[in-house]
Coordinates of C-alpha atoms and ligand atoms in Angstrom, one line a residue:
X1 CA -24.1 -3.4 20.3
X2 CA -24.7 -3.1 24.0
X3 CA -21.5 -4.3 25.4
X4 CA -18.4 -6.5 23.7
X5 CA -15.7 -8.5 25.9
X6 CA -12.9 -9.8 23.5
X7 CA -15.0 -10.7 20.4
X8 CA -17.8 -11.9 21.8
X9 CA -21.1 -9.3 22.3
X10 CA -24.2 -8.5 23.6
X11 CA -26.7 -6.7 21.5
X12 CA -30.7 -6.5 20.7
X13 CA -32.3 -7.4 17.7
X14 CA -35.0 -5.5 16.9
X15 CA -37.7 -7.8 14.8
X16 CA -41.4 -6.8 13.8
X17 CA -42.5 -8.8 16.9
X18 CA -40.1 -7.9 19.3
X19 CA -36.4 -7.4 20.5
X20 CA -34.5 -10.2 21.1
X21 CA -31.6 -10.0 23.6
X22 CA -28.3 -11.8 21.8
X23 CA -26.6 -13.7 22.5
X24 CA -29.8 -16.1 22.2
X25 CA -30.3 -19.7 21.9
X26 CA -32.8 -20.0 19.4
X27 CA -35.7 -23.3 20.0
X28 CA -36.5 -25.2 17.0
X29 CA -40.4 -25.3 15.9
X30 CA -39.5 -27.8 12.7
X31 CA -43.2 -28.0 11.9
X32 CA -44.8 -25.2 13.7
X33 CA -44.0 -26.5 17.2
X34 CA -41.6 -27.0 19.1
X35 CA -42.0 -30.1 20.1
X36 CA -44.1 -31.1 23.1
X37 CA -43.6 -27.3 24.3
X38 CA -46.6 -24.7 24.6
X39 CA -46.2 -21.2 23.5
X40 CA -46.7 -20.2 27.3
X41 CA -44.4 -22.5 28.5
X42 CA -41.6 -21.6 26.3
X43 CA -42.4 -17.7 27.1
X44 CA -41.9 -19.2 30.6
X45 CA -38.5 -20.7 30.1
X46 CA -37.0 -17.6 28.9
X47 CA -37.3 -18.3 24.8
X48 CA -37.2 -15.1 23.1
X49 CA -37.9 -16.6 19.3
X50 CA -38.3 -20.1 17.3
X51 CA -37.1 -21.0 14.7
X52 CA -39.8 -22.7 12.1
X53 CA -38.8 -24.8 8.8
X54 CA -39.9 -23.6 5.4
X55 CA -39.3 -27.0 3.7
X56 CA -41.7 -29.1 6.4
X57 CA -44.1 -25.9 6.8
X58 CA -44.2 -25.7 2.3
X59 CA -44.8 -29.3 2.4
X60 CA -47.4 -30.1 5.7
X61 CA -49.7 -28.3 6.3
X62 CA -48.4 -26.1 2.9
X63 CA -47.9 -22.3 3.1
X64 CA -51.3 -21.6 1.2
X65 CA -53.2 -23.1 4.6
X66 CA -50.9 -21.1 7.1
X67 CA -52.0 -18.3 5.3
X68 CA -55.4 -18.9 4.8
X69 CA -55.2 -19.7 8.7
X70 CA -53.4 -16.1 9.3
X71 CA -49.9 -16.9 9.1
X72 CA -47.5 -18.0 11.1
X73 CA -47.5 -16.3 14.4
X74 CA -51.3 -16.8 14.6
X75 CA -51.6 -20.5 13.6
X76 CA -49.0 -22.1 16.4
X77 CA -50.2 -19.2 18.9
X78 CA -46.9 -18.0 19.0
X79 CA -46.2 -13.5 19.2
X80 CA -42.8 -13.4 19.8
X81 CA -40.3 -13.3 16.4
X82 CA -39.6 -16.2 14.5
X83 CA -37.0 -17.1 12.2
X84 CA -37.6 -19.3 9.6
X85 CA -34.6 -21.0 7.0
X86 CA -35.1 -21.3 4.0
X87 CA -35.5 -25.3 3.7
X88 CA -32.2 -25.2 1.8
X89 CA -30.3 -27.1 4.9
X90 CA -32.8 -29.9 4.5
X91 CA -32.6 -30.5 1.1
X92 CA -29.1 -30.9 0.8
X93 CA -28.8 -32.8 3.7
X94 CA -31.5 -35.5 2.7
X95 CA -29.1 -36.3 0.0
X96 CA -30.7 -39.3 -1.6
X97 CA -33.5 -37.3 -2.3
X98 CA -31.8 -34.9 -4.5
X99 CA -32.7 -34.9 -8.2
X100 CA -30.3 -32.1 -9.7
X101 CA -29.0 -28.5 -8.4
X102 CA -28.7 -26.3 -11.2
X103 CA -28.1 -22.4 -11.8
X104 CA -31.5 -21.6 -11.6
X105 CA -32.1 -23.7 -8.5
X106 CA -32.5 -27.0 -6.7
X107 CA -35.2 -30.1 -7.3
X108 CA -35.6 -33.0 -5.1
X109 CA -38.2 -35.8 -3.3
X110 CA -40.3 -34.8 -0.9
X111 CA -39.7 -36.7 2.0
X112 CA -43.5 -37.1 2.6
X113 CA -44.8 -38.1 -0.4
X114 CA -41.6 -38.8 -2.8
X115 CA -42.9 -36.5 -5.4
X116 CA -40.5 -33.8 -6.9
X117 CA -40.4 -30.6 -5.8
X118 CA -38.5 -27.5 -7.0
X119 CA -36.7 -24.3 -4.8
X120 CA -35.6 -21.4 -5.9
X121 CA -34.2 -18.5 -4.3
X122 CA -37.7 -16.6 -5.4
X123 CA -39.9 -19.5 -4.8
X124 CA -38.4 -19.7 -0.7
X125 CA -38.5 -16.0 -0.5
X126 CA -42.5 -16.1 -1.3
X127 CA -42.8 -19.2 1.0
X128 CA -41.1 -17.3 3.8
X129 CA -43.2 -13.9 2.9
X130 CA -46.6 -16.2 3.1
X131 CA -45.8 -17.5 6.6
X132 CA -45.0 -14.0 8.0
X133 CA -41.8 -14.6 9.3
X134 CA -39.7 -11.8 11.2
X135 CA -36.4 -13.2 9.8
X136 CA -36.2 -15.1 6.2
X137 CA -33.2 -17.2 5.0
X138 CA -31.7 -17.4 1.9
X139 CA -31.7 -20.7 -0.1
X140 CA -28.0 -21.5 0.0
X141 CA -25.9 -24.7 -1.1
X142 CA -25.2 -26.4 1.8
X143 CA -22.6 -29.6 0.1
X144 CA -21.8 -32.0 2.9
X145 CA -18.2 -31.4 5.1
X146 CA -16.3 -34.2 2.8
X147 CA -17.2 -32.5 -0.4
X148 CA -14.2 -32.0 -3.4
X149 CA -12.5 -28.4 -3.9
X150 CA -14.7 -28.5 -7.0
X151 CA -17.8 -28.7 -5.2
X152 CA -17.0 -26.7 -2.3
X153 CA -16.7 -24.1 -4.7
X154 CA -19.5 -24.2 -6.9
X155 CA -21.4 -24.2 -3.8
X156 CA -20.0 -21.2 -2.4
X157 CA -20.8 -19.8 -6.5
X158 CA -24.4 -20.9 -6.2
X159 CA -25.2 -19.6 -3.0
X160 CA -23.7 -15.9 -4.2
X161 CA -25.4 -16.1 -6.7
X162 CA -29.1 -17.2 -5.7
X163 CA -28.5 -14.4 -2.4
X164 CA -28.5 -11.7 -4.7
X165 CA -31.7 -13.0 -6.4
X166 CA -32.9 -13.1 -2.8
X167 CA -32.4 -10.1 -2.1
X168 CA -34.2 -8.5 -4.9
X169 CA -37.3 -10.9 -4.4
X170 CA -40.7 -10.5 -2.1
X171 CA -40.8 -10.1 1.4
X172 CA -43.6 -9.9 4.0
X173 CA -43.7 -6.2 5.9
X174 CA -40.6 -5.5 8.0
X175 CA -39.2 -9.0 7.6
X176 CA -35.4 -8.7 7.8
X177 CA -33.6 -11.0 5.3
X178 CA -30.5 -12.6 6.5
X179 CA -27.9 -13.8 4.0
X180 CA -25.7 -17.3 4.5
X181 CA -21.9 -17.5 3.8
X182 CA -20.7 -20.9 2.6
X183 CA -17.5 -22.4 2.4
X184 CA -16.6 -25.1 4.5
X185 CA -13.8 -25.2 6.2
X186 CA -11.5 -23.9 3.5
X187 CA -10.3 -20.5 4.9
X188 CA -9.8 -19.0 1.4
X189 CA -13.3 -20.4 0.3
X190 CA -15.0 -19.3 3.5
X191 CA -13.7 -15.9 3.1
X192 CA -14.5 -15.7 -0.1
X193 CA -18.2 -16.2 0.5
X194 CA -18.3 -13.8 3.9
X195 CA -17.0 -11.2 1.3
X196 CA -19.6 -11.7 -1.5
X197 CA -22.4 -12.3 0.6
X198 CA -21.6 -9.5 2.7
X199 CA -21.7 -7.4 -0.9
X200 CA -24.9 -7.8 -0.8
X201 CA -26.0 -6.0 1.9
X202 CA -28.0 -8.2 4.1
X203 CA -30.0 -7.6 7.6
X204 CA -27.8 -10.1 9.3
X205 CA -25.3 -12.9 8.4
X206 CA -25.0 -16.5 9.2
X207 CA -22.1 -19.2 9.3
X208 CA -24.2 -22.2 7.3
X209 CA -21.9 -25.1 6.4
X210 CA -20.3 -25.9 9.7
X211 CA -21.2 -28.1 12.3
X212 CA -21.9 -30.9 9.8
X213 CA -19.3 -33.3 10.5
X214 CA -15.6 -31.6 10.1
X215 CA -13.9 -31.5 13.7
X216 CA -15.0 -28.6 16.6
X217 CA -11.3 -27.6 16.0
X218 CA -11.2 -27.0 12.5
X219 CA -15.2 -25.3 13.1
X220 CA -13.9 -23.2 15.4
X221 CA -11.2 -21.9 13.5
X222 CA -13.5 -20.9 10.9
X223 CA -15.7 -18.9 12.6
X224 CA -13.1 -17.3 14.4
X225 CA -11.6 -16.4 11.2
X226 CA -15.2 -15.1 9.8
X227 CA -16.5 -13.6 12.6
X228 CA -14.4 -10.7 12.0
X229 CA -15.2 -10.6 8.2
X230 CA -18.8 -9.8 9.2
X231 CA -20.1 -6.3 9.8
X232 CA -20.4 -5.3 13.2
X233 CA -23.5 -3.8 13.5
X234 CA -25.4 -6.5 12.5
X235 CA -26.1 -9.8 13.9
X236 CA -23.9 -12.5 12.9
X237 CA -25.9 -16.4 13.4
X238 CA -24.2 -19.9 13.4
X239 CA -26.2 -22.5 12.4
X240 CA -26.7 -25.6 14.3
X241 CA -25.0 -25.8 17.5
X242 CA -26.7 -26.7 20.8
X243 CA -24.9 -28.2 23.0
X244 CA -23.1 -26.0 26.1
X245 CA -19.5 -26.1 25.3
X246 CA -20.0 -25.2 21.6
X247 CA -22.5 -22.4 22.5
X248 CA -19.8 -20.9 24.7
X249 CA -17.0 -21.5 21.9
X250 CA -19.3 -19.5 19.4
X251 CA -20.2 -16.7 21.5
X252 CA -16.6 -16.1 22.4
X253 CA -15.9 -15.9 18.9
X254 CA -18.6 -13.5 17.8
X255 CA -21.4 -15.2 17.5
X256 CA -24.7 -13.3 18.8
X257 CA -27.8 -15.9 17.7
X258 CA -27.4 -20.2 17.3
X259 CA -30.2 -22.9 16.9
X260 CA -30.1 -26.8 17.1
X261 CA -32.3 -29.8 18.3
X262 CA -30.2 -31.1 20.6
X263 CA -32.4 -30.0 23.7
X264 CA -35.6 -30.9 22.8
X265 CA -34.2 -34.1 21.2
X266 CA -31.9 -35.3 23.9
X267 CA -35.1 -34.6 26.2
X268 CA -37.4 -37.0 24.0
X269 CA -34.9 -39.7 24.3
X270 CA -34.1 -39.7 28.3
X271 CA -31.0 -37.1 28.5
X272 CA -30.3 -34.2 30.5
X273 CA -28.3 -31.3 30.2
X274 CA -27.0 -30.3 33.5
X275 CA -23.7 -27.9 34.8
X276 CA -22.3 -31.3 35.2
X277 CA -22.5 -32.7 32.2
X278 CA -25.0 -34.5 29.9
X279 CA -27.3 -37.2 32.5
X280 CA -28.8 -40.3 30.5
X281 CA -32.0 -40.9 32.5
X282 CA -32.2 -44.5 31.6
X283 CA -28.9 -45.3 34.0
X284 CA -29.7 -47.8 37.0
X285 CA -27.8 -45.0 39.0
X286 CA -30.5 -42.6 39.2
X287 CA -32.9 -45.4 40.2
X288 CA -33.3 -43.7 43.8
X289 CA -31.6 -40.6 43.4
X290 CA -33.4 -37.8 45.5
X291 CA -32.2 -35.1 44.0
X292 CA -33.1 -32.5 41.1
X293 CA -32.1 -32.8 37.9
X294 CA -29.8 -29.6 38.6
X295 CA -29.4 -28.3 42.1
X296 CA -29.3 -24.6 40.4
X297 CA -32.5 -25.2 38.3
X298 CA -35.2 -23.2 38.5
X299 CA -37.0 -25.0 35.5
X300 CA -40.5 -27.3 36.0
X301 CA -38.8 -30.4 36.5
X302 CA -36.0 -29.4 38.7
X303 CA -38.1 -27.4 41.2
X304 CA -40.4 -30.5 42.2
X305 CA -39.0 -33.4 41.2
X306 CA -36.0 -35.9 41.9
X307 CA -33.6 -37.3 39.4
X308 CA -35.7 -40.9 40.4
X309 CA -38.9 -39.8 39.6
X310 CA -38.0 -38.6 36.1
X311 CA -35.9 -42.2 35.8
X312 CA -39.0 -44.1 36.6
X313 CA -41.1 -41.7 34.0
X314 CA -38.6 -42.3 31.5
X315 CA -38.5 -46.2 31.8
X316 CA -42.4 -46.1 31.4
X317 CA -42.3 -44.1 28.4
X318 CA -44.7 -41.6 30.1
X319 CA -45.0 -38.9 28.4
X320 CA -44.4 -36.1 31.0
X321 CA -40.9 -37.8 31.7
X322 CA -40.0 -36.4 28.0
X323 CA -41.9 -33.4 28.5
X324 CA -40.3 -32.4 31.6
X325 CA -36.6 -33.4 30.5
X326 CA -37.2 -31.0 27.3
X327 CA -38.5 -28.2 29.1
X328 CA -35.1 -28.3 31.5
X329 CA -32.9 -28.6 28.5
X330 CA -34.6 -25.7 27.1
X331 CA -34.7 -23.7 30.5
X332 CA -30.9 -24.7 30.7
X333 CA -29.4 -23.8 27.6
X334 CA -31.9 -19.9 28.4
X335 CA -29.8 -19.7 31.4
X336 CA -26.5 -20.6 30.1
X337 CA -26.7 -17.9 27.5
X338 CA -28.3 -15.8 29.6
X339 CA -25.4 -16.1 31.9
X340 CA -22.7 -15.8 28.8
X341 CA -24.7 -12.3 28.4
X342 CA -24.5 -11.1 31.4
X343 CA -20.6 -12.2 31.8
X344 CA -20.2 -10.2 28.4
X345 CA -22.1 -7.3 29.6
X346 CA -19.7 -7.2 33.0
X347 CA -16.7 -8.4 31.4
X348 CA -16.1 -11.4 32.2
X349 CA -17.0 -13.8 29.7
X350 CA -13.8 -15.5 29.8
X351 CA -14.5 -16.3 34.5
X352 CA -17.7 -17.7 33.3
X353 CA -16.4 -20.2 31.0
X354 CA -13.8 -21.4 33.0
X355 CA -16.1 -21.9 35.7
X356 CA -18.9 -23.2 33.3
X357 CA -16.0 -25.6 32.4
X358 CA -14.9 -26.5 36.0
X359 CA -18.2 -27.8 36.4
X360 CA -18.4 -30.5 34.2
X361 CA -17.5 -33.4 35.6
X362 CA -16.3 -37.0 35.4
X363 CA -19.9 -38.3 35.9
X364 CA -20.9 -36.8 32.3
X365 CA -22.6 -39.9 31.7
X366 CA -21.7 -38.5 27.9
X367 CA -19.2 -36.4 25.9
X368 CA -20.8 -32.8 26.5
X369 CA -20.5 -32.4 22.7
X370 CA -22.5 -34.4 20.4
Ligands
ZN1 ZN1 -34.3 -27.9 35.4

């Protein structure tokens, strides 16, 4: 760990294609691309590594042609590390297309083709090894946040239990495996599964479970209680959060590495995510607006363009209007971490959020959390 400031750190993960400076926003590449983004541009932006999704990857174009094709990193021209989950997360959250979750593992539709398809913890682990992947996932349980005391526990037994069978299954050369801790929001649960995942002895740890519906209060609490729980020395991820205020939150709890698709998707549907809050490009307000998305910007969009000519692109479903609102949601969220590392390294952590928090403004045409 290069520097701590309260709880929160700043580290370098060291991966088979590179180090990766934490804390780190991590981009999502759902099926091998993040979407409407080139490999050079996302260099560009500041993007250190992707994320890429085992369950759309197994299922289109299927792991047996990204191999054929020379994994991964090759076939989406990407050389910088990639993490990849374990499809897990989308199973259980397509609900109506689960069949039955048993000891052995889980079986469910396709949500291409409807046909039934099986994971297990070894059958992930070899999809993950085939794609060449610098960090795999563990198949975990992930039960939804309204789930009974009896569920919430057989999913925190399950997920034990298929980590260890992880851990003893195939992996590509030097990929790090990272293990999941379950639990909800139940502090005895959650610790629970912190303590027997972290008996396992994994490369890293992640918070899965959260961020799926309970309140940021009650989230927060939760990884503030695990954080701690977690060994030091390796690097602890939270799953799913992406928008500003919740990256901050997670950082100053611990949190080193986070993910989500809130940028790319809030840039494909007209929104911005400035220092002042989130813009929705379709408002009659920016109709002849001359100014940059975000004065500080230094992103594509915001170094040439006004707030008007991205309104008008937007309007006319053009496609550069979406291209150029996701590569500034990208290039802002970079910076906003980048900043959170930098405040960490120096001290300050706590200045910076109060200032990042100053900032947003009454003219948030939305709540800055989703
Ligand atoms: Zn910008």
């Amino acid at each position: 760990m290069a520097a701590t400031d309260g709880a929160a750190r700043a580290g370098v993960l060291r991966t088979a294609h590179g180090d990766v400076p934490t804390p780190v926003f991590m981009p999502v590449g759902t099926k091998g691309t993040v979407k409407a983004v080139d490999p050079d541009e996302l260099r560009a932006l500041g993007a250190s590594i992707v994320l890429g999704n085992t369950y759309h990857l197994h299922f289109r174009p299927g792991t047996d042609a990204v191999v054929e094709l020379g994994g991964l990193h090759r076939f989406m021209g990407w050389d910088g590390p990639i993490l990849t989950d374990s499809g897990g997360f989308q199973v259980f959250s397509l609900r109506d297309t689960l069949l039955a979750c048993d000891d052995d593992g889980v079986t469910f539709r396709s949500v291409y083709d409807g046909k039934a398809a099986r994971f297990t913890p070894e059958s992930v682990a070899g999809a993950q090894a085939a794609l060449g992947s610098d960090i795999a996932m563990c198949l975990d349980v992930c039960p939804p946040a309204d789930s009974s005391g009896a569920d919430a526990r057989r999913a925190v037994e399950l997920t034990t239990t298929w980590a260890r069978r992880q851990a003893a299954a195939q992996r590509a050369p030097g990929q790090l495996l990272f293990g999941i801790a379950q639990g909800g929001v139940d502090p005895e649960l959650r610790r629970r599964s912190v303590e027997e995942i972290v008996d396992v002895g994994f490369d890293g740890h992640a918070l899965g479970g959260l961020s799926v519906g309970e309140s940021r209060d009650l989230m927060l609490e939760a990884v503030a209680d695990a954080a701690p729980l977690l060994p030091a020395d390796r690097p602890r991820y939270f799953m799913g959060i992406g928008d500003p205020l919740g990256i901050l939150d997670v950082i100053e709890r611990g949190i080193d590495m986070f993910d989500c698709v809130l940028p790319t998707r809030l840039g494909r549907t007209g929104s911005a995510l400035t220092s002042e809050g989130r813009l929705n490009l379709k408002n009659a307000r920016h109709a002849r607006d001359p100014r940059p998305l975000d004065d500080d910007c230094d992103c594509p969009a915001c170094t040439r363009f006004s707030r008007a000519y991205l309104r008008h692109l937007v309007t006319q479903q053009e496609i550069l209007g979406l291209r150029l609102l996701t590569l500034h949601n990208l290039r802002f969220l970079f910076r906003l971490t980048a900043g959170a590392r930098a405040a960490i390294e120096s001290g300050r952590l706590a200045d910076f959020r109060s200032e990042a928090l100053s900032r947003f403004t009454s003219t948030s045409e939305e709540d800055p959390c989703p």
